[in-house]
Every structure is written in structure tokens, then in C-alpha cells.
Amino acid sequence: MKTFRTPLLLCCVLALLPCMSQDVAALAMPNVDLETQEGRKMEDERAAIRKFFVLFYLSAIIPVMENQGRIRKEEDIYPLMLKVFPEKELKACPEKLQKLMNDKIQGVKDMLAGKKQMKPEPFDPEEPEIVAFLAVYGMEDLDQQIMNWMGRQIGSESDGKLESVIQAFRHLKDGVESGKIVMPEKVEE
């Protein structure tokens, strides 16, 4: 029995040797080695995705706050959101995200034209296709990261009154668009 155990143990050890000197990462984690062209490209794409989603969220938040009391239903807010949709920033994102978001925008336009039934939330950050796309970039929690970051940004700039909060959101939007304000890669809770 002892002779059988030794080769078995040896096989297990030999099988593990190639892994011992290598960095190990989760399979879903992107290559973000900034020393490689692929890593730099991935980081640029991640930055573009973050910037787009921050501006996308602001394109919903600001019109709602500015028109508080006048918005009664989805049909009232969607045209305002489409007017300020961050198309330029979307064009800087990977093609797959461009297609996903352009499909969503077309869906909103179809709803406004009466071709589709109105939905209260045409974009859900928890939709499987959005989550799957973000997972490729290791950004599954981007929605929460953005909310945490914006909350800190707005909290430090406003006094809590509606006009002050709206002004802080506008300032944030202007800063993000110009590149003067950049959301960090990770935001602590």
C-alpha cells in the first residue's frame, strides 16, 4: 500500500509545481497589466465605461431634480434624458456597450412614439446583459461604486437644499465631461 501512496503523492506535487511560481487570478478578472498594450487598452476602456455611466446616471438625475413637481410619468422625463444623453462618451466605449445602450435608447424612442409599452425603468443596471458586459471588465459593482462616489461628491458640495444639490450635480457633470473630475477605479463604501 505504501508503494501506491508515494507515486500518487508525487503526481499531486508534480501537478501543482507549474502553478507555484505564477501569479494566480480569477478567470473572470481582466488583464490589467499596464505594462502591456492589452492591459493599457483594457484600462482605457474601463475609464471610458466609468465616465460614460457616471454621465448616463447624471443625465437621469439632473432632469428629474430640475423638473421636480412637473414630472408626472415616464413620458415626461424620457425626452429630457434623451436630450442630455452622453453620446460622445458612449462612442469612446467598447462596441458591445455601444450596441447595448443604443438598443436601450431606441427602445425609449419607440416607447415615446407609442410603438412599445412604457416601462418605468428602461435601463436596469442589474440586467443580465449589462452585468455580463461589466463582468468582462471586472466592474460588476459599478452601479454601487458610482452611487457611493456621487454621494460623496454631492455631499461635500451641497448644503442639502434642493437648489444646492442640483447645482452640485451640475458641477459634477461639468467636471466629469471636461475631465477635471474623474471617478476613481475603486470607491470604498
XYZ file of C-alpha atoms in Angstrom:
189
model
C 0.000 0.000 0.000
C 2.887 2.333 0.794
C 4.307 1.949 -2.713
C 0.981 3.070 -4.194
C 0.807 6.192 -1.986
C 4.241 7.516 -2.939
C 3.609 7.735 -6.724
C 0.160 9.191 -6.056
C 1.612 11.870 -3.782
C 4.380 12.556 -6.297
C 1.814 13.009 -9.085
C -0.121 15.527 -6.979
C 3.013 17.531 -6.188
C 4.203 17.496 -9.801
C 0.803 18.653 -10.982
C 0.979 21.659 -8.648
C 4.556 22.725 -9.429
C 3.760 24.795 -12.535
C 1.266 26.879 -10.516
C 3.591 27.638 -7.645
C 5.675 30.312 -9.347
C 2.876 32.004 -11.290
C 0.523 34.772 -10.314
C -2.928 33.370 -9.876
C -6.013 35.433 -10.711
C -9.666 34.687 -11.014
C -10.606 33.578 -14.501
C -13.094 36.395 -14.942
C -10.580 39.055 -13.970
C -9.352 41.135 -16.885
C -5.688 41.556 -17.719
C -4.904 44.997 -16.383
C -1.145 44.733 -16.584
C -0.401 48.309 -17.589
C 2.957 47.220 -18.979
C 1.270 45.516 -21.925
C -0.625 47.095 -24.787
C -3.615 44.888 -23.970
C -3.525 45.991 -20.326
C -3.361 49.684 -21.237
C -6.248 49.220 -23.685
C -8.314 47.460 -21.010
C -7.646 50.258 -18.509
C -8.579 52.918 -21.090
C -11.820 51.047 -21.803
C -12.581 50.755 -18.089
C -12.056 54.521 -17.664
C -14.329 55.249 -20.653
C -17.013 52.922 -19.256
C -16.853 54.604 -15.826
C -17.075 58.074 -17.358
C -19.995 57.080 -19.588
C -22.014 55.522 -16.774
C -21.416 58.469 -14.423
C -22.684 60.856 -17.106
C -25.513 58.485 -18.002
C -26.724 58.462 -14.397
C -26.391 62.237 -14.221
C -28.447 62.517 -17.435
C -31.301 60.927 -15.490
C -30.770 62.539 -12.082
C -30.382 66.180 -13.100
C -33.538 66.495 -15.283
C -35.625 64.754 -12.618
C -34.374 67.118 -9.919
C -34.683 70.228 -12.103
C -38.255 69.336 -13.037
C -39.421 68.088 -9.682
C -43.164 68.518 -9.369
C -43.675 68.840 -13.124
C -42.868 65.218 -13.940
C -45.905 63.022 -13.626
C -44.967 59.964 -15.674
C -42.198 58.391 -17.727
C -43.229 60.222 -20.897
C -42.357 63.486 -19.155
C -38.792 62.572 -18.198
C -37.586 60.431 -21.118
C -37.341 63.307 -23.646
C -35.341 65.324 -21.116
C -32.980 62.394 -20.558
C -32.524 61.783 -24.286
C -31.663 65.447 -24.773
C -28.649 65.188 -22.450
C -27.682 61.553 -23.138
C -23.834 61.314 -23.205
C -23.455 60.130 -26.828
C -19.875 61.360 -27.191
C -18.763 59.392 -24.132
C -20.621 56.281 -25.318
C -18.693 56.426 -28.613
C -15.457 56.166 -26.601
C -16.671 52.873 -25.056
C -16.273 49.327 -26.415
C -18.585 48.446 -29.316
C -20.568 45.908 -27.311
C -21.603 48.559 -24.779
C -22.420 50.963 -27.599
C -24.775 48.383 -29.095
C -26.397 47.565 -25.732
C -27.009 51.219 -24.912
C -28.104 52.215 -28.416
C -30.679 49.404 -28.262
C -31.903 50.817 -24.923
C -32.111 54.342 -26.354
C -34.005 53.074 -29.390
C -36.381 51.298 -27.015
C -37.054 54.582 -25.195
C -37.664 56.345 -28.519
C -40.048 53.545 -29.530
C -41.901 53.904 -26.220
C -42.245 57.654 -26.746
C -43.522 57.047 -30.293
C -46.116 54.600 -28.948
C -44.515 51.586 -30.661
C -43.754 49.900 -27.330
C -45.396 49.859 -23.937
C -43.939 52.347 -21.446
C -41.685 50.857 -18.803
C -40.921 52.711 -15.587
C -37.225 51.875 -15.898
C -35.954 51.292 -19.444
C -32.433 50.765 -18.163
C -31.759 48.422 -15.287
C -28.097 48.089 -14.245
C -28.922 44.581 -12.999
C -29.965 43.326 -16.450
C -28.032 40.144 -17.230
C -26.531 41.507 -20.450
C -25.216 44.643 -18.709
C -23.884 42.646 -15.755
C -22.206 40.170 -18.139
C -20.608 43.015 -20.090
C -19.301 44.699 -16.937
C -18.020 41.356 -15.592
C -15.637 41.089 -18.545
C -14.002 44.253 -17.208
C -14.190 43.259 -13.542
C -16.735 46.041 -12.953
C -19.760 44.088 -11.716
C -20.336 46.533 -8.861
C -20.021 49.684 -10.980
C -23.573 50.786 -10.181
C -22.880 50.795 -6.439
C -19.439 52.344 -6.943
C -20.976 55.243 -8.888
C -23.675 55.823 -6.293
C -21.131 55.832 -3.449
C -18.807 58.183 -5.321
C -21.529 60.601 -6.413
C -22.967 60.631 -2.901
C -19.604 61.728 -1.523
C -19.079 64.307 -4.250
C -22.515 65.845 -3.801
C -22.457 65.615 -0.008
C -19.247 67.615 0.169
C -20.540 70.336 -2.172
C -24.141 70.930 -1.159
C -25.946 72.114 1.928
C -28.766 69.618 1.384
C -31.248 72.119 -0.052
C -32.678 71.208 -3.454
C -31.100 74.058 -5.434
C -27.733 73.442 -3.796
C -27.914 69.720 -4.606
C -28.904 70.444 -8.225
C -26.001 72.881 -8.509
C -23.619 70.271 -7.080
C -24.852 67.690 -9.609
C -24.392 70.189 -12.466
C -20.884 70.983 -11.246
C -20.096 67.269 -11.073
C -21.434 66.726 -14.603
C -19.397 69.651 -15.978
C -16.275 68.408 -14.216
C -16.674 64.832 -15.456
C -17.393 65.977 -19.031
C -14.316 68.202 -19.060
C -12.113 65.564 -17.451
C -11.346 67.765 -14.432
C -13.228 65.357 -12.162
C -12.528 61.658 -12.631
C -14.189 58.833 -10.768
C -11.504 56.626 -9.221
C -11.306 52.976 -10.189
C -12.440 51.822 -6.746
C -14.641 53.657 -4.275
C -14.873 52.446 -0.715
C -18.304 52.209 0.868
